[in-house]
Tab-separated table of C-alpha atoms in Angstrom:
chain	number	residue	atom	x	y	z
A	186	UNK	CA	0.000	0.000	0.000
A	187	UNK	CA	2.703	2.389	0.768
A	188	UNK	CA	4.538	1.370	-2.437
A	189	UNK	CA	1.625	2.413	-4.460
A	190	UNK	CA	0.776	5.583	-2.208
A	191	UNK	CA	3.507	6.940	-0.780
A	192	UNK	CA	1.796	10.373	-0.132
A	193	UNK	CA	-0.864	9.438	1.711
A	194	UNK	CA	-0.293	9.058	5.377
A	195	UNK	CA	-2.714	6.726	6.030
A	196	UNK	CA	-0.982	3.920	3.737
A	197	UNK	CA	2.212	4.488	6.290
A	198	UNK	CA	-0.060	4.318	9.839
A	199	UNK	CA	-1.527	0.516	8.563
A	200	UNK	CA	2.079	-0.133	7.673
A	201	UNK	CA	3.376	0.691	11.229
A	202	UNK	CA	0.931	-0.981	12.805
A	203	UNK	CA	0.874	-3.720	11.303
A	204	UNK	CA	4.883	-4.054	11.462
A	205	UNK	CA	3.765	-3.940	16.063
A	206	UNK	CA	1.359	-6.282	15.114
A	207	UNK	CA	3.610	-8.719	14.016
A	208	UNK	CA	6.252	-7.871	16.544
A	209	UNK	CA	8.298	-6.644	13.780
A	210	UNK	CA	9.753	-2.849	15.920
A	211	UNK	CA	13.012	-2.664	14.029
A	212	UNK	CA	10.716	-1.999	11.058
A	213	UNK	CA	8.148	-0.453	13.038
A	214	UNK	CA	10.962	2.419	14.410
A	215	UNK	CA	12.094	2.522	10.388
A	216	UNK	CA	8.601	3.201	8.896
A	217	UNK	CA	7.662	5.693	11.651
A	218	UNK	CA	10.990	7.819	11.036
A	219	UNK	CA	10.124	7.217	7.322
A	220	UNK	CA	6.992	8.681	7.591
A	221	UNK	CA	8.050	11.650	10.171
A	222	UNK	CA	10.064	12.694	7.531
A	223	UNK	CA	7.306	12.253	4.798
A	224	UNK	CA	4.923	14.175	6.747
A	225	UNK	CA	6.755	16.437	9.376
A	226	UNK	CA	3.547	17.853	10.831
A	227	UNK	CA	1.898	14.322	11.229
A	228	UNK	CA	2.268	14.007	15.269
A	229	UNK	CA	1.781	9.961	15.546
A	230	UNK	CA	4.463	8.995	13.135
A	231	UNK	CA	6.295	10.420	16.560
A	232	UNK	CA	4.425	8.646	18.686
A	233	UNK	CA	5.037	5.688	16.757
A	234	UNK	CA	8.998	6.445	16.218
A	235	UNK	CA	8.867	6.701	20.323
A	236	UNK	CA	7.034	3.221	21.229
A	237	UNK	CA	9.292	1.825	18.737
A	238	UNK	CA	12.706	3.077	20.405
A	239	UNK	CA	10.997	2.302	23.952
A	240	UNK	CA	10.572	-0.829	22.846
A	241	UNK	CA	13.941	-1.704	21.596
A	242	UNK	CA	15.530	0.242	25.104
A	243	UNK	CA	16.365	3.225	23.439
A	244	UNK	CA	14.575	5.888	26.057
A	245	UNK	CA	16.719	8.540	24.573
A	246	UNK	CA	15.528	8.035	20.930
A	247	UNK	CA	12.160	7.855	22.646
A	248	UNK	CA	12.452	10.981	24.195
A	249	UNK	CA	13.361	12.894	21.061
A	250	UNK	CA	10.643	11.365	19.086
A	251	UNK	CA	7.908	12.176	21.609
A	252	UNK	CA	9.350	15.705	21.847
A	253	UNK	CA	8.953	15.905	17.883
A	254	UNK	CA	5.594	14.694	18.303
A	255	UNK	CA	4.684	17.392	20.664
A	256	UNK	CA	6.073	20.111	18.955
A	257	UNK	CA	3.577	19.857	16.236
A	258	UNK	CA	0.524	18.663	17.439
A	259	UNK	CA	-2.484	20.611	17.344
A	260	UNK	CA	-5.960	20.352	18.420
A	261	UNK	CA	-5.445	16.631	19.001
A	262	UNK	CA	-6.287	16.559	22.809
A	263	UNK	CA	-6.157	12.786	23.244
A	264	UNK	CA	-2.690	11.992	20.950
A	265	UNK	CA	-1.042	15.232	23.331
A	266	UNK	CA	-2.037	13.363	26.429
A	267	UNK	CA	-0.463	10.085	25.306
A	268	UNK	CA	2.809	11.940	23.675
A	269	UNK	CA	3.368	13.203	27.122
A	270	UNK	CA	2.352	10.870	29.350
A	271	UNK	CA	4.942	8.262	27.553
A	272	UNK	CA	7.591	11.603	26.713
A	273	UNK	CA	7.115	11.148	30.949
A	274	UNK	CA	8.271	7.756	30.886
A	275	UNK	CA	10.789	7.694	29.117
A	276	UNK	CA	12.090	11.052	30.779
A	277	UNK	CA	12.264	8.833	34.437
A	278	UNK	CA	13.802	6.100	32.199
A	279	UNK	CA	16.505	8.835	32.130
A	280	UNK	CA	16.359	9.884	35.316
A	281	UNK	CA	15.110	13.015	34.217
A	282	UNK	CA	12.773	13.748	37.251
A	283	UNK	CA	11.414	17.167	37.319
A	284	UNK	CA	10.978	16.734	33.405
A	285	UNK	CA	8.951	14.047	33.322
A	286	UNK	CA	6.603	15.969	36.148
A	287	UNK	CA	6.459	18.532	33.703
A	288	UNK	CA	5.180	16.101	30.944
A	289	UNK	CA	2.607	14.417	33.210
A	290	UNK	CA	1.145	17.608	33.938
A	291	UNK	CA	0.932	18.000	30.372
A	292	UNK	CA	-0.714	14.686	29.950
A	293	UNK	CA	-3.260	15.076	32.353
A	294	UNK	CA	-4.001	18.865	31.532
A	295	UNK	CA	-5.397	16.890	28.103
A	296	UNK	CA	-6.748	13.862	29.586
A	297	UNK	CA	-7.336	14.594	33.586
A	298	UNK	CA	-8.956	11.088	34.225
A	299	UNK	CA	-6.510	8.782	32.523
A	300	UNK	CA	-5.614	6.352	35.550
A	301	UNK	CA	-2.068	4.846	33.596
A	302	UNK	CA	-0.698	8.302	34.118
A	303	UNK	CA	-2.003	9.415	37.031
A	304	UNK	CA	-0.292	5.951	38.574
A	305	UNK	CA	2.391	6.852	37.282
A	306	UNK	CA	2.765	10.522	38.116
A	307	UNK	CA	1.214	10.161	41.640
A	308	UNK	CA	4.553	6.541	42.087
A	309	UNK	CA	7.901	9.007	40.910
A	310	UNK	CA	6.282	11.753	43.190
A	311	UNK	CA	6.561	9.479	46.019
A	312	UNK	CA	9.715	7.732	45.061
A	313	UNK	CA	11.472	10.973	44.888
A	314	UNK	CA	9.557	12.559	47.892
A	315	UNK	CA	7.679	15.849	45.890
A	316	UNK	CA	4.939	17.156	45.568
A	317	UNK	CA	3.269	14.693	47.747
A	318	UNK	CA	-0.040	15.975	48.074
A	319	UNK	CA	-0.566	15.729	44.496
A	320	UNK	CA	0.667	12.707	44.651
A	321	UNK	CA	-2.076	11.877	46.893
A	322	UNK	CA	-4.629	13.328	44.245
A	323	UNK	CA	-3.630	11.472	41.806
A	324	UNK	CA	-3.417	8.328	43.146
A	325	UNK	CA	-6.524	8.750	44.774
A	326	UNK	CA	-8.507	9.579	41.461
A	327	UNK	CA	-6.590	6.331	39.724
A	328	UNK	CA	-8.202	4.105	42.387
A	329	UNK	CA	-11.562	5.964	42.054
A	330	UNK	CA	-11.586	5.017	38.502
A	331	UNK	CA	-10.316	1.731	38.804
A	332	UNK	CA	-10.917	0.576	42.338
A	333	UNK	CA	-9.260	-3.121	41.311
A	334	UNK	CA	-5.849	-2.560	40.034
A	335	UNK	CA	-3.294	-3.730	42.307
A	336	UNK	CA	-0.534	-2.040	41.204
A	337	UNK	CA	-2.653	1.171	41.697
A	338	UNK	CA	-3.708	0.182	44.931
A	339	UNK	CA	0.417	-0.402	45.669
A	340	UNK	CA	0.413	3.278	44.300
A	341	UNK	CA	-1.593	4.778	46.759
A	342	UNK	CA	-0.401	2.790	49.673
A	343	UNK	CA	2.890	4.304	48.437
A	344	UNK	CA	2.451	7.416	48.652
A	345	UNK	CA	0.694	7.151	51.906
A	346	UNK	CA	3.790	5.839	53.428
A	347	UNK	CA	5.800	8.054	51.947
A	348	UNK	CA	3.670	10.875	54.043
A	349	UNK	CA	3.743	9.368	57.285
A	350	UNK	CA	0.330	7.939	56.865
A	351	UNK	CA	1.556	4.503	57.841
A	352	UNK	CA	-2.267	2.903	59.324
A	353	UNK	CA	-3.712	3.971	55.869
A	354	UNK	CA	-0.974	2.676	53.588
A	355	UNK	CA	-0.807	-0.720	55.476
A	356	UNK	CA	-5.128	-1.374	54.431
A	357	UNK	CA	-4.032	-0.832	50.864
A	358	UNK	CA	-1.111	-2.601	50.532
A	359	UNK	CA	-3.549	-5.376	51.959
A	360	UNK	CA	-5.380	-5.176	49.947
A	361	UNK	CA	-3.084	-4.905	46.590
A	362	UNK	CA	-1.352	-8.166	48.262
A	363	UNK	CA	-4.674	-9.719	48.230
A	364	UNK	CA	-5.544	-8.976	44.471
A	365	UNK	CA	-2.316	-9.643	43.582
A	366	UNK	CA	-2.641	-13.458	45.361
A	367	UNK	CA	0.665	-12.321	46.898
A	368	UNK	CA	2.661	-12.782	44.183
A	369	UNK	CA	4.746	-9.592	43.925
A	370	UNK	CA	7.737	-8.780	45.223
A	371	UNK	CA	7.975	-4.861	45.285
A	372	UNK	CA	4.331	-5.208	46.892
A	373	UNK	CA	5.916	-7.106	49.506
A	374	UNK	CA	8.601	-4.940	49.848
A	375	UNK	CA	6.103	-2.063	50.260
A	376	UNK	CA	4.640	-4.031	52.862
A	377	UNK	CA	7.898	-4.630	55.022
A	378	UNK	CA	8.672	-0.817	54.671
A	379	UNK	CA	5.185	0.171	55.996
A	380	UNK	CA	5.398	-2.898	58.797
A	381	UNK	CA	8.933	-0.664	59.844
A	382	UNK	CA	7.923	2.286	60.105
A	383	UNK	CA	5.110	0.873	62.054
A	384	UNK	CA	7.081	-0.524	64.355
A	385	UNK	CA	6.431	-4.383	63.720
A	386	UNK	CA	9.752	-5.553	62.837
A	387	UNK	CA	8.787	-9.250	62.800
A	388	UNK	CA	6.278	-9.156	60.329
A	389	UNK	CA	8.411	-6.507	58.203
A	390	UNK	CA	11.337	-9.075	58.177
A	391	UNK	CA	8.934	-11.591	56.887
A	392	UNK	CA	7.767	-9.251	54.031
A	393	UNK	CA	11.076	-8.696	53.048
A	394	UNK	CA	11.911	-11.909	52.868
A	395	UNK	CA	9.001	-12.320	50.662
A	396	UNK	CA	9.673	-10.178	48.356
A	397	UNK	CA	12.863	-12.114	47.776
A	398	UNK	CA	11.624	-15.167	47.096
């Protein structure tokens, strides 16, 4: 299809996507760059170019690809949240910290109620100790929209700890521990943290060795 219509950027989409469809990303990142060059102003050939390189490890491609992505798109509220939100990513990836604030605030200013980024968002605010009350928003509003995700549910507990909220973090890691049949370790890990700081050193050496095994 591309062959036969080269300047049409539709032809070069069902060609990416059907390169991740088959698992094929080397050719997937080719195509995308392909068509970014085609059509400059097209902002998911970046998008495309940056799941590629995420794929294949390369968050700094990634990065720069999402960044082209954003640079031109326009009145495209839902392809600017997801740009971002994964321009985020890849930005921690890099250790990039503030940054990839910056980018899920960009995200969510688009799409507020997305609950992937606001996980996200609300878990490197409380790894890196900022912003925690809007850490706290967000990972309350993930769980609000999807009350049965464990890993949001770690999230939350998370961030809880993180703000001396110990009581409150222990029911949810609880309760991502339960949904998660106990199979995680950085849930258990969570758990022996919060079992600390609570004082219960027993059970917090038994989480830890958990989370080990």
């Amino acid at each position: 299809a591309v062959q036969a219509m080269p300047h049409i950027p539709s032809a070069w989409s069902n060609l990416i996507a059907l390169d991740a469809e088959q698992g094929e990303i080397a050719a997937m990142l080719k195509h995308a760059k392909e068509a970014m060059d085609r059509f400059p102003l097209e902002a998911e050939f970046g998008l495309m170019a940056g799941l590629g390189s995420l794929e294949l490890g390369d968050a700094e491609g990634a990065i720069r690809f999402f960044k082209a992505g954003l640079a031109v798109v326009l009145d495209e509220p839902l392809l600017e949240a997801r740009l971002a939100g994964l321009l985020g990513d890849a930005l921690h990836q890099e250790g990039q910290v503030e940054a990839a604030g910056v980018a899920y605030e960009r995200s969510l200013s688009q799409s507020p109620n997305d609950p992937t980024v606001l996980n996200n968002h609300a878990y490197r605010l409380a790894q890196s100790k900022r912003q925690l009350d809007r850490a706290l928003e967000c990972s309350s509003l993930a769980i609000e929209l999807v009350p049965d995700e464990a890993n949001f549910l770690d999230t939350h507990a998370w961030v809880l700890y993180q703000m001396e909220r110990y009581a409150e973090a222990q029911d949810y890691i609880t309760q991502a521990l339960f949904l998660a049949s106990g199979d995680d370790g950085t849930f258990w890990e969570h758990d022996g943290d919060i079992r600390s700081a609570m004082g219960d050193a027993e059970g917090a050496l038994n989480s830890w060795k958990r989370a080990l095994e």
